[in-house]
Coordinates of C-alpha atoms in Angstrom, one line a residue:
Chain A
M914 CA 105.2 96.6 99.7
A915 CA 108.0 95.5 102.1
A916 CA 107.7 98.9 103.8
S917 CA 104.0 98.4 104.6
V918 CA 104.7 94.9 106.0
A919 CA 107.3 96.5 108.3
A920 CA 104.8 99.2 109.3
R921 CA 102.3 96.5 110.4
G922 CA 105.1 95.1 112.6
G923 CA 106.4 92.3 110.3
G924 CA 108.8 89.7 111.5
A925 CA 112.6 89.7 112.1
V926 CA 113.3 88.4 108.6
T927 CA 111.4 91.3 107.0
R928 CA 113.2 93.8 109.3
R929 CA 116.6 92.3 108.3
L930 CA 115.7 92.6 104.7
L931 CA 114.7 96.3 105.1
R932 CA 117.9 97.0 107.0
G933 CA 119.8 95.4 104.3
A934 CA 118.1 97.5 101.6
A935 CA 118.7 100.7 103.6
R936 CA 122.3 99.7 104.2
G937 CA 122.7 99.1 100.4
L938 CA 121.5 102.6 99.7
R939 CA 123.7 104.2 102.4
G940 CA 126.6 102.1 101.2
A941 CA 126.3 103.5 97.7
G942 CA 126.2 107.1 99.0
G943 CA 129.0 106.6 101.5
G944 CA 131.7 105.0 99.5
G945 CA 131.2 101.3 100.1
G946 CA 133.0 98.8 102.2
A947 CA 130.5 99.0 105.1
A948 CA 129.1 95.5 104.6
A949 CA 132.4 93.9 105.3
E950 CA 132.9 95.6 108.7
P951 CA 132.8 93.0 111.5
D952 CA 130.4 93.7 114.3
G953 CA 132.2 94.9 117.5
D954 CA 130.4 92.7 120.0
G955 CA 130.8 89.4 118.2
A956 CA 127.1 88.9 117.2
A957 CA 127.9 87.5 113.8
A958 CA 124.3 87.7 112.6
E959 CA 124.4 91.5 112.0
P960 CA 127.8 92.3 110.3
A961 CA 126.8 95.9 109.7
G962 CA 124.3 98.3 111.0
A963 CA 125.5 98.2 114.6
V964 CA 125.2 101.5 116.4
V965 CA 128.2 103.8 116.7
N966 CA 127.7 106.7 119.1
V967 CA 129.5 109.9 118.0
V968 CA 129.3 113.5 119.0
F969 CA 129.2 116.4 116.6
V970 CA 130.3 119.9 117.9
D971 CA 128.7 122.5 115.8
R972 CA 130.1 125.9 114.7
A973 CA 128.7 127.5 117.9
G974 CA 130.4 125.0 120.1
R975 CA 127.2 123.0 120.9
R976 CA 127.6 119.3 121.4
V977 CA 125.1 117.1 119.4
P978 CA 125.3 113.4 120.3
V979 CA 124.3 111.2 117.4
R980 CA 123.5 107.6 117.1
G981 CA 125.2 106.6 113.8
R982 CA 125.5 103.1 112.3
V983 CA 128.5 101.2 111.0
G984 CA 128.9 102.2 107.4
D985 CA 127.4 105.7 107.8
N986 CA 129.0 108.5 105.9
V987 CA 129.8 111.2 108.4
L988 CA 128.8 114.0 106.1
H989 CA 125.3 112.6 105.4
L990 CA 124.9 111.6 109.1
A991 CA 125.6 115.2 110.1
Q992 CA 123.2 116.5 107.5
R993 CA 120.4 114.2 108.7
H994 CA 120.8 115.6 112.1
G995 CA 120.6 119.2 111.0
L996 CA 124.3 120.1 111.3
E997 CA 125.7 122.8 109.0
L998 CA 127.8 120.7 106.7
E999 CA 127.1 121.9 103.2
G1000 CA 128.7 119.1 101.2
A1001 CA 128.7 121.2 98.1
C1002 CA 130.1 118.6 95.8
E1003 CA 127.8 115.9 97.3
A1004 CA 130.7 113.7 98.5
S1005 CA 132.5 113.5 95.2
L1006 CA 135.9 114.8 96.5
A1007 CA 135.7 118.1 94.9
C1008 CA 135.3 120.7 97.7
S1009 CA 136.3 121.2 101.3
T1010 CA 132.9 122.3 102.8
C1011 CA 132.6 119.0 104.8
H1012 CA 135.9 119.8 106.6
V1013 CA 135.8 118.5 110.3
Y1014 CA 138.2 118.1 113.1
V1015 CA 138.4 114.5 114.4
S1016 CA 139.1 113.9 118.1
Q1017 CA 142.8 113.0 118.6
T1018 CA 142.2 109.4 119.9
H1019 CA 140.1 108.5 116.9
L1020 CA 142.2 110.2 114.3
D1021 CA 144.6 107.3 113.9
R1022 CA 141.8 104.8 113.6
L1023 CA 140.8 106.3 110.3
P1024 CA 142.5 105.1 107.1
A1025 CA 145.1 107.5 105.7
P1026 CA 143.7 110.2 103.5
D1027 CA 143.8 109.8 99.7
E1028 CA 146.1 112.3 98.0
R1029 CA 143.1 114.0 96.5
E1030 CA 141.6 114.4 99.9
D1031 CA 144.9 115.9 101.1
D1032 CA 144.9 118.3 98.2
L1033 CA 141.4 119.5 99.1
L1034 CA 142.2 119.8 102.7
D1035 CA 145.1 122.1 101.7
M1036 CA 142.4 124.5 100.5
A1037 CA 140.3 124.4 103.6
P1038 CA 140.7 127.4 106.0
L1039 CA 141.7 126.9 109.6
L1040 CA 143.3 123.6 108.8
Q1041 CA 144.7 121.6 111.8
E1042 CA 146.6 118.4 112.2
N1043 CA 143.4 116.5 113.0
S1044 CA 141.5 117.8 109.9
R1045 CA 139.7 115.4 107.6
L1046 CA 136.9 115.6 105.0
G1047 CA 133.6 114.4 106.5
C1048 CA 132.5 112.8 103.3
Q1049 CA 135.5 110.4 103.4
I1050 CA 134.9 109.2 106.9
V1051 CA 132.9 106.0 107.1
L1052 CA 131.8 104.9 110.6
T1053 CA 133.4 101.8 112.0
P1054 CA 133.0 100.3 115.5
E1055 CA 136.4 101.7 116.5
L1056 CA 135.0 105.2 116.0
E1057 CA 132.7 104.8 119.0
G1058 CA 132.8 108.0 121.0
A1059 CA 134.5 110.0 118.3
E1060 CA 134.0 113.7 118.3
F1061 CA 133.7 115.6 115.0
T1062 CA 134.1 119.4 115.5
L1063 CA 133.0 121.8 112.7
P1064 CA 135.6 124.5 112.1
K1065 CA 134.3 128.1 112.5
V1066 CA 134.4 128.8 108.8
T1067 CA 134.4 127.1 105.4
R1068 CA 135.8 128.2 102.1
N1069 CA 132.6 130.1 101.4
F1070 CA 132.8 133.7 102.4
Y1071 CA 129.4 134.1 104.0
V1072 CA 130.6 136.7 106.5
D1073 CA 127.0 137.9 106.8
G1074 CA 126.2 134.6 108.5
H1075 CA 124.3 132.9 105.7
V1076 CA 124.2 129.2 106.0
P1077 CA 123.8 127.3 102.7
K1078 CA 121.4 124.4 102.5
P1079 CA 122.9 121.0 102.5
H1080 CA 123.3 119.6 99.0
Chain B
M34 CA 196.2 133.1 75.4
D35 CA 193.1 132.5 77.4
D36 CA 194.0 129.7 79.8
V37 CA 190.5 129.9 81.3
H38 CA 188.7 128.7 78.1
Q39 CA 191.2 126.1 77.1
N40 CA 189.9 122.9 78.5
L41 CA 186.2 123.8 78.6
P42 CA 183.5 122.3 76.4
E43 CA 182.3 124.6 73.6
S44 CA 179.1 126.4 74.3
S45 CA 177.6 127.9 71.2
T46 CA 175.6 130.6 72.9
R47 CA 178.6 131.8 74.9
G48 CA 180.0 134.1 72.2
N49 CA 176.6 135.6 71.5
L50 CA 176.1 136.4 75.2
V51 CA 179.4 138.2 75.6
E52 CA 178.7 140.2 72.5
Q53 CA 175.3 141.1 73.6
R54 CA 176.5 142.3 76.9
T55 CA 179.2 144.5 75.6
L56 CA 176.7 146.0 73.2
F57 CA 174.4 146.7 76.1
V58 CA 177.0 148.7 78.0
S59 CA 178.2 150.9 75.1
V60 CA 174.7 151.9 73.9
A61 CA 173.8 153.5 77.2
P62 CA 172.9 157.2 77.0
A63 CA 171.8 157.3 73.4
A64 CA 168.1 157.7 74.3
M65 CA 168.8 160.7 76.6
P66 CA 171.0 163.1 74.6
T67 CA 170.6 166.0 77.1
A68 CA 171.3 163.9 80.2
K69 CA 174.9 163.9 81.5
P70 CA 176.1 160.3 81.3
I71 CA 176.7 158.9 84.8
M72 CA 180.1 157.6 85.4
K73 CA 179.2 154.0 84.9
P74 CA 181.8 151.6 86.2
I75 CA 183.2 149.6 83.3
F76 CA 182.9 146.3 85.0
I77 CA 179.4 146.7 86.4
L78 CA 177.6 143.9 88.1
S79 CA 180.5 141.5 88.0
K80 CA 181.2 141.4 91.7
Q81 CA 177.8 141.9 93.2
L82 CA 176.9 138.5 91.9
A83 CA 176.3 136.9 95.2
V84 CA 173.7 139.6 95.8
C85 CA 171.9 140.3 92.6
V86 CA 172.8 139.6 89.0
L87 CA 172.3 140.6 85.5
Q88 CA 169.3 138.9 84.0
D89 CA 170.3 136.3 81.5
P90 CA 169.1 137.6 78.1
R91 CA 167.4 134.3 77.4
V92 CA 165.3 134.9 80.6
L93 CA 164.4 138.4 79.4
D94 CA 163.3 137.0 76.1
S95 CA 161.0 134.6 77.7
M96 CA 159.4 137.2 79.8
L97 CA 158.7 140.0 77.2
P98 CA 155.6 138.5 75.6
Y99 CA 154.0 138.3 79.0
L100 CA 154.8 141.9 79.7
M101 CA 153.5 143.1 76.4
T102 CA 150.9 140.9 74.8
Y103 CA 149.8 138.0 77.0
Y104 CA 148.7 140.0 80.0
G105 CA 145.8 137.8 81.2
N106 CA 145.4 136.9 84.8
P107 CA 146.5 133.3 85.2
H108 CA 143.7 132.6 87.7
S109 CA 140.9 133.7 85.3
R110 CA 139.3 130.4 84.3
T111 CA 136.8 131.6 81.8
H112 CA 138.7 133.1 78.8
A113 CA 141.7 132.6 76.5
Y114 CA 143.7 135.4 78.1
G115 CA 143.6 133.6 81.4
W116 CA 144.3 130.2 79.8
E117 CA 147.4 131.3 78.0
S118 CA 148.8 133.0 81.2
E119 CA 147.9 129.9 83.2
A120 CA 149.7 127.7 80.7
A121 CA 152.8 129.8 80.9
M122 CA 152.7 129.8 84.7
E123 CA 152.3 126.1 84.8
K124 CA 155.2 125.6 82.4
A125 CA 157.3 127.8 84.6
R126 CA 156.3 125.7 87.6
R127 CA 157.5 122.6 85.9
Q128 CA 160.8 124.2 85.0
V129 CA 161.4 125.1 88.6
A130 CA 160.4 121.6 89.7
D131 CA 162.7 119.9 87.2
L132 CA 165.7 121.7 88.5
I133 CA 165.3 120.3 92.0
G134 CA 163.7 116.9 91.2
A135 CA 160.3 117.8 92.6
D136 CA 156.8 117.4 91.4
H137 CA 155.3 120.5 89.8
R138 CA 152.5 120.5 92.3
E139 CA 155.0 121.0 95.1
I140 CA 156.2 124.4 93.8
I141 CA 154.5 127.6 95.1
F142 CA 155.4 130.9 93.6
T143 CA 156.3 133.7 96.1
S144 CA 157.8 137.2 96.0
G145 CA 161.2 135.8 96.7
A146 CA 163.3 133.7 99.1
T147 CA 162.6 136.0 102.0
E148 CA 158.9 135.3 101.7
S149 CA 159.6 131.6 101.2
N150 CA 161.8 131.5 104.3
N151 CA 159.1 133.3 106.4
M152 CA 156.5 130.9 105.1
A153 CA 158.5 127.8 105.8
I154 CA 159.6 128.7 109.3
K155 CA 156.6 130.5 110.6
G156 CA 154.1 128.4 108.7
V157 CA 155.4 125.0 109.8
A158 CA 156.0 126.2 113.4
R159 CA 152.5 127.6 113.8
F160 CA 150.7 124.7 112.1
Y161 CA 152.2 122.1 114.4
K162 CA 152.2 124.3 117.5
S163 CA 149.7 122.2 119.5
R164 CA 152.3 119.5 119.8
K165 CA 155.6 120.9 118.7
K166 CA 157.2 124.1 120.0
H167 CA 160.9 123.7 119.1
I168 CA 162.9 124.8 116.1
V169 CA 166.6 124.2 115.2
T170 CA 168.6 126.5 112.9
T171 CA 172.2 127.7 112.6
Q172 CA 173.9 130.9 113.6
T173 CA 175.0 131.7 110.0
E174 CA 171.6 131.7 108.4
H175 CA 170.3 134.6 106.3
K176 CA 168.7 137.4 108.3
C177 CA 165.2 136.6 107.2
V178 CA 165.5 133.1 108.7
L179 CA 167.0 134.4 112.0
D180 CA 164.5 137.2 112.3
S181 CA 161.6 134.8 111.6
C182 CA 163.0 132.6 114.4
R183 CA 163.3 135.6 116.7
S184 CA 159.7 136.6 116.0
L185 CA 158.6 133.0 116.8
E186 CA 160.4 133.2 120.1
T187 CA 158.1 136.1 121.1
E188 CA 155.2 133.8 120.3
G189 CA 156.4 131.2 122.8
F190 CA 158.5 128.9 120.6
Q191 CA 161.9 127.7 121.6
V192 CA 164.7 128.1 119.1
T193 CA 168.2 126.5 119.1
Y194 CA 170.7 128.4 117.1
L195 CA 173.5 125.9 116.4
P196 CA 177.0 127.2 116.4
V197 CA 179.3 126.4 113.4
K198 CA 182.9 125.2 113.4
R199 CA 185.7 127.5 112.4
N200 CA 185.3 126.3 108.8
G201 CA 181.7 127.4 108.8
L202 CA 180.1 123.9 108.7
I203 CA 177.8 122.6 111.4
D204 CA 178.6 119.6 113.5
L205 CA 176.2 116.8 112.7
K206 CA 176.5 115.3 116.1
E207 CA 175.5 118.6 117.7
L208 CA 172.6 118.8 115.3
E209 CA 171.3 115.4 116.3
A210 CA 171.8 116.1 120.0
A211 CA 169.8 119.3 119.6
L212 CA 166.7 117.5 118.3
Q213 CA 163.9 117.1 120.9
P214 CA 160.6 115.1 120.7
D215 CA 158.8 118.4 120.2
T216 CA 161.1 119.7 117.4
S217 CA 159.0 120.6 114.3
L218 CA 161.6 122.0 112.0
V219 CA 165.3 122.2 111.2
S220 CA 166.4 125.0 108.9
V221 CA 169.9 125.0 107.5
M222 CA 170.9 127.0 104.4
T223 CA 172.6 125.1 101.6
V224 CA 175.2 127.6 100.5
N225 CA 176.1 130.6 102.7
N226 CA 175.6 133.9 101.0
E227 CA 178.6 135.6 102.8
I228 CA 181.3 132.9 102.9
G229 CA 180.1 130.5 100.3
V230 CA 180.3 127.5 102.5
K231 CA 178.2 124.4 101.5
Q232 CA 176.6 122.5 104.4
P233 CA 176.3 118.7 104.3
I234 CA 172.7 118.8 103.2
R235 CA 172.3 115.1 102.4
D236 CA 173.5 114.1 105.9
I237 CA 171.3 116.6 107.6
G238 CA 168.3 115.3 105.6
E239 CA 169.0 111.8 106.7
I240 CA 169.2 112.8 110.4
C241 CA 165.9 114.8 110.1
R242 CA 164.1 112.0 108.3
A243 CA 165.2 109.5 111.0
H244 CA 163.9 111.7 113.7
K245 CA 160.7 112.6 111.8
V246 CA 161.5 116.3 111.8
F247 CA 160.8 118.5 108.8
F248 CA 163.9 119.8 107.1
H249 CA 163.9 123.2 105.4
T250 CA 166.8 124.6 103.5
D251 CA 167.3 128.1 102.1
A252 CA 168.8 127.1 98.7
A253 CA 168.7 130.7 97.2
Q254 CA 172.5 130.6 96.6
A255 CA 172.7 127.0 95.6
I256 CA 170.0 126.1 93.1
G257 CA 171.1 126.3 89.5
K258 CA 174.7 126.4 90.6
I259 CA 175.1 123.0 92.2
P260 CA 172.9 119.9 91.6
M261 CA 170.0 119.7 94.1
D262 CA 167.5 116.9 94.5
V263 CA 164.8 117.1 97.1
N264 CA 164.3 113.3 97.3
D265 CA 167.9 112.3 97.3
M266 CA 168.7 114.9 99.9
K267 CA 165.5 114.3 101.9
I268 CA 164.5 117.9 101.9
D269 CA 160.9 118.8 102.9
L270 CA 160.9 122.6 102.2
M271 CA 163.2 124.7 100.1
S272 CA 163.4 128.4 99.4
I273 CA 164.3 129.6 95.9
S274 CA 165.2 133.1 94.7
G275 CA 164.8 134.3 91.2
H276 CA 167.3 137.0 91.1
K277 CA 170.2 134.8 92.4
I278 CA 170.0 132.6 89.3
Y279 CA 169.9 135.4 86.6
G280 CA 166.2 135.7 86.7
P281 CA 164.0 138.7 87.6
K282 CA 163.8 140.3 91.0
G283 CA 160.6 140.1 93.0
V284 CA 159.9 136.5 92.4
G285 CA 160.9 133.2 94.1
A286 CA 159.4 130.0 95.0
I287 CA 159.0 127.6 97.9
Y288 CA 159.1 123.8 97.5
V289 CA 156.7 122.1 99.9
R290 CA 156.7 118.3 100.0
R291 CA 153.5 116.4 99.3
R292 CA 154.6 113.0 100.4
P293 CA 154.7 112.8 103.3
R294 CA 152.6 116.0 103.3
V295 CA 154.1 119.1 104.9
R296 CA 151.5 121.5 106.1
L297 CA 151.9 125.2 106.6
E298 CA 149.8 127.9 108.2
P299 CA 149.7 130.4 105.3
L300 CA 151.1 133.9 105.9
Q301 CA 149.0 135.4 103.3
S302 CA 145.2 135.0 103.4
G303 CA 143.0 135.5 100.4
G304 CA 141.5 133.7 97.4
G305 CA 143.3 130.5 98.0
Q306 CA 145.8 130.6 95.1
E307 CA 148.9 128.4 95.1
R308 CA 147.3 125.5 96.9
G309 CA 145.9 127.9 99.6
L310 CA 149.4 128.5 100.9
R311 CA 150.0 131.8 99.2
S312 CA 147.0 133.8 98.1
G313 CA 147.4 136.5 95.6
T314 CA 147.7 136.8 91.8
V315 CA 150.8 135.1 90.5
P316 CA 152.9 137.6 88.5
T317 CA 153.0 135.7 85.2
P318 CA 155.9 137.5 83.6
L319 CA 158.0 137.1 86.7
A320 CA 157.1 133.4 87.1
V321 CA 157.9 132.8 83.5
G322 CA 161.3 134.5 84.1
L323 CA 162.0 132.3 87.1
G324 CA 161.1 129.2 85.1
A325 CA 163.3 130.2 82.2
A326 CA 166.1 131.0 84.6
C327 CA 165.9 127.6 86.2
E328 CA 165.9 125.8 82.8
V329 CA 168.9 127.8 81.6
A330 CA 170.7 127.2 84.8
Q331 CA 170.1 123.5 84.4
Q332 CA 171.7 123.6 81.0
E333 CA 174.6 125.8 82.0
M334 CA 175.3 124.4 85.4
E335 CA 178.3 122.1 84.6
Y336 CA 180.0 124.6 82.3
D337 CA 179.4 127.5 84.7
H338 CA 180.7 125.6 87.6
K339 CA 184.0 124.7 85.9
R340 CA 184.5 128.2 84.6
I341 CA 183.7 129.9 87.8
S342 CA 185.9 127.5 89.8
L343 CA 188.8 128.4 87.5
L344 CA 188.2 132.1 87.8
A345 CA 187.9 131.9 91.6
E346 CA 191.1 130.0 91.8
R347 CA 192.7 132.6 89.7
L348 CA 191.4 135.5 91.9
V349 CA 192.4 133.9 95.2
T350 CA 195.8 132.6 94.0
K351 CA 196.9 135.9 92.5
I352 CA 195.9 137.9 95.5
M353 CA 197.4 135.6 98.0
N354 CA 200.7 135.3 96.1
E355 CA 201.1 139.1 96.0
V356 CA 199.8 140.1 99.4
P357 CA 200.6 138.5 102.7
D358 CA 198.2 138.2 105.7
V359 CA 195.1 137.4 103.7
V360 CA 192.6 134.9 105.2
M361 CA 190.0 133.0 103.2
N362 CA 186.9 132.6 105.3
G363 CA 185.1 129.3 105.3
D364 CA 186.0 125.8 104.4
R365 CA 188.3 125.5 101.4
E366 CA 186.7 122.3 100.1
H367 CA 183.0 122.4 101.0
R368 CA 182.1 125.5 99.3
Y369 CA 180.6 127.0 96.2
P370 CA 183.5 128.6 94.3
G371 CA 181.7 131.7 93.1
C372 CA 181.4 133.3 96.6
V373 CA 184.9 134.1 98.0
N374 CA 185.3 136.0 101.2
L375 CA 188.7 137.3 102.0
S376 CA 189.9 139.2 105.1
F377 CA 192.8 141.5 104.6
A378 CA 194.6 142.0 107.9
Y379 CA 195.5 145.6 109.0
V380 CA 193.4 147.2 106.3
E381 CA 190.1 148.9 107.0
G382 CA 187.4 147.2 105.0
E383 CA 185.2 150.2 104.1
S384 CA 188.3 152.1 102.8
L385 CA 189.2 149.2 100.6
L386 CA 185.6 149.0 99.3
M387 CA 185.6 152.7 98.5
A388 CA 188.9 152.4 96.8
L389 CA 187.5 149.6 94.7
K390 CA 184.4 151.5 93.9
D391 CA 184.5 150.7 90.2
V392 CA 184.0 147.1 91.0
A393 CA 180.7 146.4 92.8
L394 CA 181.9 144.5 95.8
S395 CA 180.6 144.4 99.4
S396 CA 181.7 143.8 102.8
G397 CA 179.1 141.6 104.5
S398 CA 176.0 141.0 102.4
A399 CA 173.7 143.5 100.9
C400 CA 171.2 143.2 103.7
T401 CA 173.8 144.2 106.3
S402 CA 175.4 146.9 104.3
A403 CA 173.4 149.6 106.0
S404 CA 174.2 148.5 109.5
L405 CA 177.4 149.1 111.4
E406 CA 177.8 145.7 113.0
P407 CA 180.4 143.5 111.4
S408 CA 179.1 140.3 109.9
Y409 CA 177.6 137.9 112.4
V410 CA 178.5 135.1 110.0
L411 CA 182.2 135.9 110.4
R412 CA 181.8 136.2 114.1
A413 CA 180.2 132.8 114.1
I414 CA 183.2 131.2 112.4
G415 CA 185.4 132.8 115.0
T416 CA 186.9 135.6 113.0
D417 CA 188.5 138.4 115.1
E418 CA 186.5 141.6 115.1
D419 CA 189.2 143.7 113.4
L420 CA 189.6 141.0 110.7
A421 CA 185.8 140.9 110.3
H422 CA 185.8 144.6 109.5
S423 CA 188.4 144.1 106.8
S424 CA 186.6 141.4 104.9
I425 CA 185.5 141.6 101.3
R426 CA 183.2 139.3 99.5
F427 CA 183.9 138.6 95.8
G428 CA 181.1 137.2 93.7
I429 CA 182.0 135.4 90.5
G430 CA 179.3 134.3 88.1
R431 CA 178.1 133.3 84.7
F432 CA 178.9 136.6 83.1
T433 CA 182.2 137.4 84.9
T434 CA 185.1 137.6 82.5
E435 CA 188.7 136.9 83.0
E436 CA 189.6 140.5 82.3
E437 CA 187.3 141.6 85.1
V438 CA 188.9 139.2 87.5
D439 CA 192.4 140.4 86.6
Y440 CA 191.3 144.0 86.9
T441 CA 189.8 143.4 90.3
V442 CA 192.9 141.5 91.5
Q443 CA 195.2 144.3 90.3
K444 CA 193.2 147.0 91.9
C445 CA 192.8 145.0 95.1
I446 CA 196.5 144.4 95.4
Q447 CA 197.3 148.0 94.6
H448 CA 194.9 149.4 97.2
V449 CA 195.7 146.9 99.9
K450 CA 199.4 147.8 99.6
R451 CA 198.5 151.5 99.7
L452 CA 196.3 151.2 102.7
R453 CA 198.7 149.1 104.5
E454 CA 201.4 151.7 103.9
M455 CA 199.2 154.2 105.7
S456 CA 198.3 151.8 108.5
P457 CA 200.0 152.2 111.9
L458 CA 199.0 148.7 112.8
W459 CA 200.8 147.3 109.8
E460 CA 203.9 149.3 110.7
M461 CA 203.8 147.9 114.2
V462 CA 203.5 144.4 112.9
Q463 CA 206.4 144.9 110.5
D464 CA 208.4 146.0 113.5
G465 CA 207.6 142.7 115.2
I466 CA 205.2 143.9 117.8
D467 CA 202.5 141.5 118.8
L468 CA 199.3 143.5 118.5
K469 CA 197.4 141.4 120.9
S470 CA 199.8 142.4 123.7
I471 CA 199.0 146.1 123.3
K472 CA 196.8 147.8 125.8
W473 CA 194.9 150.4 123.9
T474 CA 193.8 153.4 126.0
Q475 CA 190.4 155.1 125.6
H476 CA 190.5 158.9 125.1

């Protein structure tokens, strides 16, 4: 019902309600905490949902600029834009298929990894100092301009080039 | 009476072990009646202890079930054979971790300390190579450490090989001065395998932690013999060898710190076993043996140390009282007593070794026994080349008896005197000639 109101071009209140509902859903999938992020440009009316522009670099080296939002989970964001991040365990911290390299300048702006994330990163091939698990990265305004590069391979041995569907 | 055993605490298994061992030796060729018995030296294995040792019977006992009955692959997740092997492997992991104060998840099984050293040095260097290209080590490290460093130099890394003082210890100020902003690793062995010298590990750990440089130590000769604690000593990586602590050959371990996490580029790629750092099936019987050896060593450490110190004192004092011009290489105080390196002036080292062939000794360490160069460790502590050639390393361990020490001492004195009688250099020295003043001509 609310969706149809929006489709007819409903008012700002309705739009805010819809955004809030969508944010709630995304927050549940992405590990929470998004609603508390302060908006970068000081417009206190919209605490979350502000745009964060990031760039994904896919396994072939192609740059894919993406408009994310504060509170977005990087794994799901990538999947929504057709990037090859499998996310086999569906963001439950049980695999390393969402392994990404984070651009050096933005690496320190991420919270330190949980021990369990570090344990799973140990198992990821082609590990580097700037490696993180995509499903544990939640977009914040400080990550504006961040680059997430997909490593050439994941733990799956699809040497025939098979790409698994996102989970 | 036995002055060695007088003041030592009673160890109830001690008598059994000695008995078992004597039995072992006398039973030898019964299974092969037609084979001619090899002239087996009576006191086998007693002096090669710094190199390789008799397996403790308790270790062998723990391994046998996994060689005979429980032969499952520990990585097989789906059946009981796998589960029981995995349980044994994890128990062994905890036993190794307990010996060094580590968490069991920080222990990775390898094929030995050589592999562990390679993993630590090459692994850390390569992982951090985008920002850090410098490594610091010492000139007295084991060959596998030095060779790993040399191989990294061909990859474009820069290595500083710190010199040691005359007593074999490094200078802490020199170490600190050698650290650069792009240093990724410092590698210093705990106890030297040739001269027995013990480096100031705790101090080195402090310096490395303060400069945020990873600290690796090759503890193959130290663990199970002296107390080691990776947190107290601020060690980030440690190499462990099975066969140096009365465990089986072909197995070792590497300790890799989890907090703060140390990352390595794995040397061995594959199925991701051992935290992805060392792929390959873990040899359950060997791992079990290593674990048991560590547990036994922890129990016996204090007693062994006291007993070995007394035996070493006995060996050195007796030899030095009888024979002049004997130099003990390495610091007298900061050492592990079970590894004694003596240089006998005016005696040719190989001749002395061959004369003492019924005691398994060595000049230099096993890994250099095929090469002609005298020990680089002795050269690093400033030993003259001729003295370096006449050096003998005596290893005293858990199963060394007083009789063996006395026998070795007696033979040693006898042959040193004999060889000196034959030595023209000795004759000249007796006549008061200063050998350094002589100009030797080449023919």
